[in-house]
Amino acid sequence: MGSSSAVSTIVEKWREHPPASYSLKIQSFSRLENSTAFSDHKFQSRKFSSRGYKWRLIVYPKGNQKDNGSGFISMYVEIDSKSLMVFTPPTEIFAELRFFVYNKKENKYFTIQDVEVKRFNALRTVWGLVQVLPYVTFNNPENGYVFDGGQCEFGVDVIVAPPLTNWEIHSFNEKFSGPKFSWALKNFSELNVNNLTSDIFSMGGRKWVLRLYPKGDSRADGKWLSVYLELAASDTLKEDEKIFVQANLRVLDPLGSNHIEHKTELRKAYLDDKEHALNLEMEFKVVTGSDAEADKAQEFSLLVLIRQFVVAMIVLDTWQYFMHRYMHHNKFLYKHIHSQHHRLIVPYAYGALYNHPVEGLILDTVGGALSFLISGMSPRTSIFFFSFATIKTVDDHCGLCLPGNLFHMVFKNNSAYHDVHHQLYGSKYNFSQPFFSMWDRILGTYMPYSLEKREDGGFEARPTKEFKDD
């Protein structure tokens, strides 16, 4: 447990405003002391929430003797370890702790705080202050901490630092597999254009082009060759992003002895004799970049979540289609494993996951693990995905086709579709589950059906005429 290791970090104040996170009001301090004798001499409050995490306030009325707190009131805060497992990887929580003791004489709260931010994680779930107030000072009614026959009040503010949502990575790329880009302009002396650009090339994680003015740009007075390095139009900078490039630009001498690397007048000697080609070369030394992100867009953006859901749905559908179909075609697997689920000639909601344990392992557990791993979703996202998949599976087996059912409006693979599969004539068709019917359609196991009214009410899913004839 935590202790006040440096006096300079402890700040004591008085304030009128009560604690914002949690307040613990005691009717009899003496009885609280006696009751803690059976609970390691400490009192643990009920759980309370702060910034989405669960906490407890812990008070040692006679001090935490194990932490050198004898003779003092000791106060701690403990985070519920389950709160740390909500995110992936397990969370580290940084929080400031401010402890309160009410003083009726002053009609204010005595506050004490270690200004150092505390790190809560799986290895350290408790932080606090060993010596909040001397026990003698606190327990003397004349001082105002204990009043009206033994009442007192403790409290805490847990100020959780928000997670990092904005950052910038400034990198220097000095190693290139191919640092040079060459550009040959044939029949250079016959060019009659103001400027022209090279092909797009990549360097340092960016796309570039060279822009060349054969007679120089507006600042060259028609006497000089002007060449510029530009970022390709397809590669735009983010707001406030900067890139620093260090490179050598050369006009190559055909004889290979006197390349131009500085602004100079272009002579015909630099044109290739055969094709009158001008040869340019750009050799990169350093490319820096500033990669800024906001709001953890990669991990938690809506687009990423949608992509993960769609990928997981396709993976799960693919796995379950082929495993499900194989269990129908393999007589041993069908007889000893899958036939248990097909005892439901008329499916109902409770029977959605009525199957052999081996089938549950192969179809659901392995299929779920593959969809989880391949989609790259976090455990928290998977909670929502598998809850959604389970609800969808239950709906597929409920035998109901109610108006306004979103599953029936969005998915063609629904209760009517799967109901056909459970009929004797449909056991070799409509294997797809639980989301799409694409594999049945692609591989020829799709059985079209129609909903026909029954005399005693409701509808019945029946195959179309050509399948009835078969």
Short mmCIF file of C-alpha atoms in Angstrom, two decimals:
data_model
loop_
_atom_site.label_atom_id
_atom_site.label_comp_id
_atom_site.label_asym_id
_atom_site.label_seq_id
_atom_site.Cartn_x
_atom_site.Cartn_y
_atom_site.Cartn_z
CA MET A 1 0.00 0.00 0.00
CA GLY A 2 1.04 3.57 -0.58
CA SER A 3 2.73 5.84 1.93
CA SER A 4 3.76 9.46 2.04
CA SER A 5 7.39 9.01 1.05
CA ALA A 6 8.14 12.71 0.53
CA VAL A 7 6.68 15.44 2.73
CA SER A 8 7.06 18.01 -0.03
CA THR A 9 4.41 16.25 -2.13
CA ILE A 10 1.69 16.41 0.56
CA VAL A 11 -0.67 19.35 0.35
CA GLU A 12 -3.14 20.18 3.15
CA LYS A 13 -6.02 22.63 2.70
CA TRP A 14 -9.41 23.64 3.98
CA ARG A 15 -12.39 23.95 1.70
CA GLU A 16 -16.15 24.35 1.98
CA HIS A 17 -17.14 22.21 -0.99
CA PRO A 18 -17.84 18.54 -0.15
CA PRO A 19 -16.09 15.69 -1.98
CA ALA A 20 -17.30 15.05 -5.51
CA SER A 21 -16.52 11.33 -5.81
CA TYR A 22 -17.66 9.75 -2.55
CA SER A 23 -18.71 10.64 0.98
CA LEU A 24 -18.81 8.23 3.93
CA LYS A 25 -20.85 9.43 6.92
CA ILE A 26 -20.40 7.53 10.18
CA GLN A 27 -23.01 7.73 12.98
CA SER A 28 -20.72 6.39 15.68
CA PHE A 29 -16.97 6.49 15.32
CA SER A 30 -16.39 4.42 18.46
CA ARG A 31 -18.56 1.60 17.12
CA LEU A 32 -16.76 1.80 13.82
CA GLU A 33 -13.49 1.26 15.68
CA ASN A 34 -14.86 -1.80 17.46
CA SER A 35 -16.34 -3.32 14.29
CA THR A 36 -13.06 -3.09 12.38
CA ALA A 37 -11.35 -5.28 14.95
CA PHE A 38 -12.77 -8.23 13.02
CA SER A 39 -11.82 -6.95 9.54
CA ASP A 40 -8.09 -6.25 9.73
CA HIS A 41 -8.82 -2.94 11.53
CA LYS A 42 -10.14 -1.32 8.39
CA PHE A 43 -13.52 -0.28 7.01
CA GLN A 44 -14.27 -0.72 3.31
CA SER A 45 -17.00 1.37 1.73
CA ARG A 46 -19.40 0.22 -0.92
CA LYS A 47 -18.18 0.51 -4.51
CA PHE A 48 -18.62 3.85 -6.21
CA SER A 49 -18.04 5.02 -9.76
CA SER A 50 -15.66 7.66 -11.02
CA ARG A 51 -14.86 8.16 -14.71
CA GLY A 52 -16.36 4.76 -15.53
CA TYR A 53 -14.30 2.77 -13.02
CA LYS A 54 -15.34 1.18 -9.71
CA TRP A 55 -13.58 2.18 -6.49
CA ARG A 56 -13.70 1.67 -2.71
CA LEU A 57 -12.76 4.04 0.08
CA ILE A 58 -10.80 2.29 2.85
CA VAL A 59 -10.49 3.87 6.32
CA TYR A 60 -8.28 2.64 9.16
CA PRO A 61 -9.75 4.33 12.29
CA LYS A 62 -6.62 3.56 14.33
CA GLY A 63 -4.17 3.67 11.48
CA ASN A 64 -2.68 1.02 9.23
CA GLN A 65 -0.08 -0.54 11.47
CA LYS A 66 1.33 -2.59 8.59
CA ASP A 67 2.18 0.67 6.79
CA ASN A 68 3.64 2.59 9.72
CA GLY A 69 0.34 4.36 10.36
CA SER A 70 -0.16 3.58 14.05
CA GLY A 71 -1.60 6.56 15.93
CA PHE A 72 -3.09 8.16 12.79
CA ILE A 73 -6.21 7.98 10.68
CA SER A 74 -5.19 6.16 7.47
CA MET A 75 -7.18 6.44 4.25
CA TYR A 76 -6.82 4.59 0.96
CA VAL A 77 -8.59 4.10 -2.35
CA GLU A 78 -8.84 0.70 -4.04
CA ILE A 79 -9.85 0.18 -7.66
CA ASP A 80 -12.01 -2.81 -8.53
CA SER A 81 -9.71 -5.14 -10.47
CA LYS A 82 -12.55 -5.97 -12.89
CA SER A 83 -12.50 -2.34 -14.02
CA LEU A 84 -8.98 -2.83 -15.26
CA MET A 85 -10.03 -5.66 -17.60
CA VAL A 86 -12.65 -3.68 -19.55
CA PHE A 87 -10.15 -2.61 -22.18
CA THR A 88 -7.46 -4.45 -24.11
CA PRO A 89 -4.71 -4.57 -23.14
CA PRO A 90 -5.58 -4.40 -19.39
CA THR A 91 -5.81 -0.77 -18.41
CA GLU A 92 -3.48 1.33 -16.35
CA ILE A 93 -5.35 4.12 -14.59
CA PHE A 94 -3.63 7.33 -13.52
CA ALA A 95 -5.48 9.24 -10.82
CA GLU A 96 -5.01 12.00 -8.30
CA LEU A 97 -6.40 11.26 -4.83
CA ARG A 98 -7.74 13.94 -2.50
CA PHE A 99 -8.97 12.78 0.92
CA PHE A 100 -11.53 14.67 3.02
CA VAL A 101 -12.38 14.81 6.71
CA TYR A 102 -15.28 17.03 7.75
CA ASN A 103 -14.78 19.45 10.65
CA LYS A 104 -18.04 20.75 12.10
CA LYS A 105 -16.30 23.36 14.23
CA GLU A 106 -14.84 24.99 11.14
CA ASN A 107 -17.83 23.94 9.00
CA LYS A 108 -15.27 23.00 6.37
CA TYR A 109 -13.51 19.96 5.01
CA PHE A 110 -9.92 19.28 5.87
CA THR A 111 -8.32 17.98 2.66
CA ILE A 112 -5.02 16.24 2.25
CA GLN A 113 -3.49 15.17 -1.02
CA ASP A 114 -0.32 13.65 -2.38
CA VAL A 115 0.12 15.70 -5.55
CA GLU A 116 1.92 12.85 -7.28
CA VAL A 117 -0.41 11.05 -9.68
CA LYS A 118 -0.89 7.41 -8.73
CA ARG A 119 -0.77 4.54 -11.22
CA PHE A 120 -3.39 1.85 -10.65
CA ASN A 121 -2.89 -1.47 -12.44
CA ALA A 122 -3.24 -5.19 -11.88
CA LEU A 123 -0.13 -5.20 -9.69
CA ARG A 124 -1.05 -2.13 -7.65
CA THR A 125 -4.75 -1.62 -6.96
CA VAL A 126 -4.50 0.37 -3.70
CA TRP A 127 -3.04 3.81 -3.04
CA GLY A 128 -3.54 6.21 -0.18
CA LEU A 129 -2.14 8.18 2.73
CA VAL A 130 -0.96 6.53 5.93
CA GLN A 131 -1.02 9.63 8.15
CA VAL A 132 -4.07 11.74 7.37
CA LEU A 133 -4.71 13.08 10.90
CA PRO A 134 -3.34 12.12 14.32
CA TYR A 135 -5.81 9.81 16.03
CA VAL A 136 -5.76 11.91 19.23
CA THR A 137 -6.50 15.10 17.31
CA PHE A 138 -9.31 13.50 15.33
CA ASN A 139 -11.01 11.77 18.26
CA ASN A 140 -11.08 14.84 20.52
CA PRO A 141 -14.62 16.32 20.20
CA GLU A 142 -13.22 19.79 20.97
CA ASN A 143 -11.42 19.76 17.62
CA GLY A 144 -14.67 19.31 15.67
CA TYR A 145 -13.91 16.14 13.67
CA VAL A 146 -16.13 13.98 15.89
CA PHE A 147 -19.41 15.66 16.76
CA ASP A 148 -23.00 15.10 17.89
CA GLY A 149 -22.32 11.99 19.91
CA GLY A 150 -19.69 10.39 17.72
CA GLN A 151 -20.65 11.31 14.15
CA CYS A 152 -17.95 11.95 11.56
CA GLU A 153 -17.54 12.13 7.80
CA PHE A 154 -14.83 10.98 5.44
CA GLY A 155 -14.63 11.47 1.70
CA VAL A 156 -12.47 11.26 -1.38
CA ASP A 157 -12.12 12.80 -4.81
CA VAL A 158 -10.72 10.39 -7.40
CA ILE A 159 -9.54 12.55 -10.28
CA VAL A 160 -8.85 10.17 -13.16
CA ALA A 161 -6.55 11.46 -15.84
CA PRO A 162 -8.25 11.05 -19.24
CA PRO A 163 -6.53 8.68 -21.68
CA LEU A 164 -4.13 10.05 -24.23
CA THR A 165 -6.13 10.95 -27.33
CA ASN A 166 -3.80 13.27 -29.25
CA TRP A 167 -0.19 12.60 -30.12
CA GLU A 168 2.46 13.20 -32.74
CA ILE A 169 5.35 11.02 -33.83
CA HIS A 170 8.22 12.89 -35.45
CA SER A 171 10.41 10.41 -37.30
CA PHE A 172 13.66 10.61 -39.24
CA ASN A 173 14.01 8.14 -42.07
CA GLU A 174 17.63 7.88 -43.13
CA LYS A 175 17.70 4.32 -44.48
CA PHE A 176 16.29 3.75 -47.93
CA SER A 177 16.49 0.49 -49.87
CA GLY A 178 16.84 2.55 -53.05
CA PRO A 179 17.66 6.17 -52.21
CA LYS A 180 18.02 7.37 -55.83
CA PHE A 181 15.39 8.35 -58.37
CA SER A 182 16.49 8.90 -61.96
CA TRP A 183 14.61 10.73 -64.69
CA ALA A 184 15.69 10.87 -68.33
CA LEU A 185 14.08 13.47 -70.62
CA LYS A 186 14.58 12.56 -74.26
CA ASN A 187 14.97 15.25 -76.94
CA PHE A 188 15.31 17.85 -74.24
CA SER A 189 16.41 20.62 -76.61
CA GLU A 190 13.16 20.24 -78.57
CA LEU A 191 10.85 20.56 -75.55
CA ASN A 192 8.38 23.39 -76.00
CA VAL A 193 6.47 23.31 -72.70
CA ASN A 194 6.55 25.54 -69.68
CA ASN A 195 7.02 22.65 -67.28
CA LEU A 196 6.58 18.92 -67.00
CA THR A 197 6.53 16.39 -64.18
CA SER A 198 8.15 13.03 -63.70
CA ASP A 199 6.41 9.79 -62.89
CA ILE A 200 5.33 9.38 -59.28
CA PHE A 201 7.89 7.64 -57.09
CA SER A 202 7.92 6.63 -53.41
CA MET A 203 10.53 7.56 -50.85
CA GLY A 204 10.37 7.68 -47.07
CA GLY A 205 6.77 6.51 -46.99
CA ARG A 206 5.61 9.36 -49.23
CA LYS A 207 4.87 9.79 -52.93
CA TRP A 208 6.80 12.44 -54.86
CA VAL A 209 7.28 13.95 -58.30
CA LEU A 210 9.97 16.11 -59.83
CA ARG A 211 8.77 19.21 -61.67
CA LEU A 212 11.12 20.62 -64.30
CA TYR A 213 11.04 23.98 -66.08
CA PRO A 214 13.23 23.60 -69.22
CA LYS A 215 13.81 27.36 -69.47
CA GLY A 216 13.50 28.04 -65.77
CA ASP A 217 10.55 29.31 -63.78
CA SER A 218 9.57 32.98 -63.43
CA ARG A 219 12.56 33.66 -61.19
CA ALA A 220 15.19 32.18 -63.52
CA ASP A 221 14.97 34.78 -66.34
CA GLY A 222 15.03 32.04 -68.98
CA LYS A 223 18.71 31.39 -68.32
CA TRP A 224 18.54 28.56 -65.86
CA LEU A 225 17.12 25.10 -65.56
CA SER A 226 14.65 24.92 -62.62
CA VAL A 227 13.81 21.63 -60.92
CA TYR A 228 11.58 21.20 -57.88
CA LEU A 229 10.67 18.28 -55.65
CA GLU A 230 6.93 18.18 -54.96
CA LEU A 231 4.63 15.95 -52.97
CA ALA A 232 2.41 13.98 -55.36
CA ALA A 233 -1.20 15.17 -55.60
CA SER A 234 -2.40 11.80 -54.29
CA ASP A 235 -0.37 12.22 -51.09
CA THR A 236 -1.63 15.21 -49.12
CA LEU A 237 -0.39 16.60 -45.84
CA LYS A 238 -2.58 16.60 -42.77
CA GLU A 239 -3.33 19.87 -41.05
CA ASP A 240 -0.16 21.36 -39.56
CA GLU A 241 1.93 18.38 -40.75
CA LYS A 242 5.47 19.17 -41.87
CA ILE A 243 8.02 17.15 -43.79
CA PHE A 244 11.72 17.89 -43.95
CA VAL A 245 13.66 16.43 -46.88
CA GLN A 246 17.40 16.46 -47.40
CA ALA A 247 18.49 15.28 -50.84
CA ASN A 248 21.00 15.88 -53.58
CA LEU A 249 19.61 16.83 -56.98
CA ARG A 250 22.02 16.23 -59.84
CA VAL A 251 22.03 16.94 -63.56
CA LEU A 252 24.17 14.03 -64.74
CA ASP A 253 27.15 14.53 -67.03
CA PRO A 254 27.00 11.92 -69.85
CA LEU A 255 30.74 11.48 -69.42
CA GLY A 256 30.18 10.77 -65.75
CA SER A 257 32.77 13.17 -64.38
CA ASN A 258 31.20 16.54 -63.65
CA HIS A 259 27.63 16.26 -62.39
CA ILE A 260 25.83 19.49 -61.54
CA GLU A 261 24.47 19.71 -58.00
CA HIS A 262 24.00 23.50 -57.75
CA LYS A 263 22.23 26.20 -59.64
CA THR A 264 24.17 26.76 -62.81
CA GLU A 265 23.68 27.46 -66.47
CA LEU A 266 22.82 24.34 -68.46
CA ARG A 267 25.25 23.66 -71.31
CA LYS A 268 24.68 21.36 -74.24
CA ALA A 269 27.48 19.20 -72.93
CA TYR A 270 24.99 17.80 -70.43
CA LEU A 271 22.73 16.38 -73.14
CA ASP A 272 23.23 12.77 -74.17
CA ASP A 273 24.71 12.63 -77.70
CA LYS A 274 22.39 9.86 -78.86
CA GLU A 275 18.94 11.08 -77.85
CA HIS A 276 19.72 14.56 -76.58
CA ALA A 277 18.39 13.32 -73.24
CA LEU A 278 18.76 15.26 -70.03
CA ASN A 279 19.38 12.92 -67.11
CA LEU A 280 18.33 13.98 -63.62
CA GLU A 281 19.00 12.13 -60.42
CA MET A 282 17.56 12.77 -56.92
CA GLU A 283 19.39 11.04 -54.06
CA PHE A 284 17.57 11.20 -50.72
CA LYS A 285 19.45 11.50 -47.46
CA VAL A 286 16.73 12.22 -44.85
CA VAL A 287 12.92 12.33 -44.91
CA THR A 288 11.11 13.30 -41.73
CA GLY A 289 7.43 13.01 -41.04
CA SER A 290 4.97 14.09 -38.39
CA ASP A 291 2.24 11.53 -37.86
CA ALA A 292 -0.55 13.07 -35.79
CA GLU A 293 -3.59 11.16 -34.59
CA ALA A 294 -6.66 12.21 -32.60
CA ASP A 295 -9.26 10.43 -30.48
CA LYS A 296 -7.63 7.04 -30.98
CA ALA A 297 -9.26 6.81 -34.37
CA GLN A 298 -7.48 3.57 -35.28
CA GLU A 299 -8.71 1.61 -32.25
CA PHE A 300 -12.11 3.01 -31.59
CA SER A 301 -13.43 4.78 -34.67
CA LEU A 302 -16.83 3.78 -35.95
CA LEU A 303 -15.39 2.77 -39.32
CA VAL A 304 -12.92 0.38 -37.71
CA LEU A 305 -15.65 -1.19 -35.59
CA ILE A 306 -17.85 -1.66 -38.66
CA ARG A 307 -14.97 -3.23 -40.58
CA GLN A 308 -14.20 -5.60 -37.70
CA PHE A 309 -17.87 -6.59 -37.43
CA VAL A 310 -18.17 -7.29 -41.17
CA VAL A 311 -14.93 -9.30 -41.30
CA ALA A 312 -15.94 -11.31 -38.23
CA MET A 313 -19.38 -12.00 -39.74
CA ILE A 314 -17.89 -13.26 -43.01
CA VAL A 315 -15.30 -15.43 -41.23
CA LEU A 316 -17.90 -16.94 -38.88
CA ASP A 317 -20.33 -17.55 -41.75
CA THR A 318 -17.63 -19.22 -43.85
CA TRP A 319 -16.46 -21.51 -41.06
CA GLN A 320 -19.95 -22.51 -39.96
CA TYR A 321 -21.21 -23.13 -43.50
CA PHE A 322 -18.49 -25.63 -44.39
CA MET A 323 -18.43 -27.33 -40.97
CA HIS A 324 -22.23 -27.46 -40.87
CA ARG A 325 -22.44 -28.90 -44.37
CA TYR A 326 -19.71 -31.44 -43.65
CA MET A 327 -21.62 -32.67 -40.61
CA HIS A 328 -24.58 -33.35 -42.85
CA HIS A 329 -22.58 -35.23 -45.47
CA ASN A 330 -20.49 -37.27 -43.04
CA LYS A 331 -22.81 -40.01 -41.81
CA PHE A 332 -20.82 -40.67 -38.65
CA LEU A 333 -20.74 -37.01 -37.58
CA TYR A 334 -24.40 -36.55 -38.40
CA LYS A 335 -25.54 -39.66 -36.56
CA HIS A 336 -23.48 -39.18 -33.41
CA ILE A 337 -23.18 -35.39 -33.19
CA HIS A 338 -25.25 -33.13 -35.42
CA SER A 339 -28.47 -35.18 -35.36
CA GLN A 340 -28.97 -34.05 -31.75
CA HIS A 341 -29.69 -30.53 -32.97
CA HIS A 342 -32.03 -31.83 -35.71
CA ARG A 343 -34.30 -33.44 -33.19
CA LEU A 344 -35.91 -30.01 -33.40
CA ILE A 345 -38.18 -30.55 -36.40
CA VAL A 346 -39.94 -27.35 -35.40
CA PRO A 347 -37.25 -24.97 -34.05
CA TYR A 348 -37.89 -22.77 -31.05
CA ALA A 349 -35.82 -20.12 -29.28
CA TYR A 350 -34.53 -22.25 -26.40
CA GLY A 351 -33.31 -24.84 -28.88
CA ALA A 352 -31.05 -22.42 -30.75
CA LEU A 353 -27.93 -23.71 -29.00
CA TYR A 354 -29.27 -27.20 -28.30
CA ASN A 355 -26.47 -29.27 -29.75
CA HIS A 356 -23.78 -31.81 -28.94
CA PRO A 357 -20.80 -30.41 -26.95
CA VAL A 358 -18.43 -31.40 -29.75
CA GLU A 359 -20.54 -29.48 -32.26
CA GLY A 360 -20.57 -26.47 -29.95
CA LEU A 361 -16.77 -26.67 -29.73
CA ILE A 362 -16.20 -27.01 -33.48
CA LEU A 363 -18.84 -24.64 -34.87
CA ASP A 364 -19.19 -22.01 -32.16
CA THR A 365 -15.96 -21.96 -30.12
CA VAL A 366 -13.46 -22.50 -32.93
CA GLY A 367 -15.50 -20.39 -35.37
CA GLY A 368 -15.80 -17.61 -32.82
CA ALA A 369 -12.06 -17.70 -32.07
CA LEU A 370 -11.21 -17.45 -35.78
CA SER A 371 -13.57 -14.53 -36.35
CA PHE A 372 -12.16 -12.79 -33.27
CA LEU A 373 -8.51 -13.24 -34.30
CA ILE A 374 -8.85 -12.52 -38.02
CA SER A 375 -11.02 -9.42 -37.54
CA GLY A 376 -8.56 -7.96 -35.01
CA MET A 377 -11.33 -6.82 -32.67
CA SER A 378 -10.67 -6.12 -29.01
CA PRO A 379 -12.22 -8.28 -26.26
CA ARG A 380 -14.64 -5.46 -25.45
CA THR A 381 -15.75 -5.25 -29.10
CA SER A 382 -16.10 -9.04 -29.17
CA ILE A 383 -18.56 -8.86 -26.27
CA PHE A 384 -20.92 -6.87 -28.46
CA PHE A 385 -20.26 -8.98 -31.55
CA PHE A 386 -20.88 -12.36 -29.92
CA SER A 387 -23.90 -11.03 -28.04
CA PHE A 388 -25.26 -9.87 -31.39
CA ALA A 389 -24.47 -13.24 -33.00
CA THR A 390 -26.15 -15.14 -30.16
CA ILE A 391 -29.29 -13.01 -30.35
CA LYS A 392 -29.34 -13.50 -34.12
CA THR A 393 -29.01 -17.29 -33.69
CA VAL A 394 -31.84 -17.37 -31.16
CA ASP A 395 -34.02 -15.32 -33.53
CA ASP A 396 -33.24 -17.71 -36.39
CA HIS A 397 -34.61 -20.61 -34.35
CA CYS A 398 -37.58 -18.84 -32.74
CA GLY A 399 -40.05 -19.86 -35.45
CA LEU A 400 -41.56 -16.38 -35.50
CA CYS A 401 -41.81 -13.89 -38.32
CA LEU A 402 -43.06 -10.75 -36.63
CA PRO A 403 -43.60 -7.44 -38.43
CA GLY A 404 -40.87 -4.87 -37.83
CA ASN A 405 -38.24 -7.49 -36.93
CA LEU A 406 -34.97 -5.85 -37.91
CA PHE A 407 -33.25 -9.20 -38.43
CA HIS A 408 -35.82 -10.10 -41.10
CA MET A 409 -35.53 -6.69 -42.71
CA VAL A 410 -31.71 -6.72 -42.90
CA PHE A 411 -30.82 -10.41 -43.29
CA LYS A 412 -32.19 -12.88 -45.84
CA ASN A 413 -30.85 -15.61 -43.58
CA ASN A 414 -33.59 -15.48 -40.95
CA SER A 415 -36.01 -17.70 -39.03
CA ALA A 416 -37.96 -18.68 -42.16
CA TYR A 417 -34.74 -19.46 -44.06
CA HIS A 418 -33.41 -21.67 -41.28
CA ASP A 419 -36.81 -23.22 -40.62
CA VAL A 420 -36.65 -24.74 -44.12
CA HIS A 421 -33.33 -26.39 -43.22
CA HIS A 422 -34.93 -28.12 -40.22
CA GLN A 423 -37.62 -29.70 -42.36
CA LEU A 424 -37.03 -33.17 -43.82
CA TYR A 425 -36.98 -31.90 -47.39
CA GLY A 426 -34.57 -29.08 -46.55
CA SER A 427 -31.92 -30.89 -44.53
CA LYS A 428 -29.51 -30.85 -47.51
CA TYR A 429 -30.07 -27.14 -48.17
CA ASN A 430 -29.75 -23.75 -46.49
CA PHE A 431 -26.64 -24.58 -44.45
CA SER A 432 -25.61 -20.93 -44.09
CA GLN A 433 -25.67 -19.45 -40.61
CA PRO A 434 -25.94 -17.14 -38.81
CA PHE A 435 -25.78 -13.99 -40.96
CA PHE A 436 -25.67 -14.30 -44.75
CA SER A 437 -26.86 -16.82 -47.33
CA MET A 438 -24.01 -16.21 -49.78
CA TRP A 439 -22.35 -19.63 -49.53
CA ASP A 440 -25.62 -21.46 -50.21
CA ARG A 441 -26.17 -19.33 -53.29
CA ILE A 442 -22.59 -19.68 -54.53
CA LEU A 443 -22.35 -23.44 -54.01
CA GLY A 444 -25.85 -24.43 -55.08
CA THR A 445 -27.33 -25.42 -51.71
CA TYR A 446 -29.84 -22.61 -51.59
CA MET A 447 -33.51 -23.68 -51.40
CA PRO A 448 -35.90 -20.86 -52.31
CA TYR A 449 -39.10 -20.79 -50.30
CA SER A 450 -42.32 -18.91 -49.87
CA LEU A 451 -44.37 -18.01 -46.81
CA GLU A 452 -47.86 -19.38 -47.06
CA LYS A 453 -50.74 -18.63 -44.72
CA ARG A 454 -51.96 -21.47 -42.55
CA GLU A 455 -55.65 -22.12 -41.93
CA ASP A 456 -55.24 -21.90 -38.16
CA GLY A 457 -53.18 -18.68 -38.41
CA GLY A 458 -49.58 -17.76 -38.96
CA PHE A 459 -47.32 -18.64 -41.84
CA GLU A 460 -45.46 -21.71 -43.01
CA ALA A 461 -42.17 -21.66 -44.92
CA ARG A 462 -42.48 -23.98 -47.93
CA PRO A 463 -40.07 -24.67 -50.81
CA THR A 464 -40.95 -23.35 -54.23
CA LYS A 465 -42.65 -25.61 -56.81
CA GLU A 466 -39.50 -26.92 -58.50
CA PHE A 467 -38.16 -28.16 -55.18
CA LYS A 468 -41.54 -29.71 -54.28
CA ASP A 469 -41.38 -31.67 -57.50
CA ASP A 470 -37.93 -32.94 -56.62
#
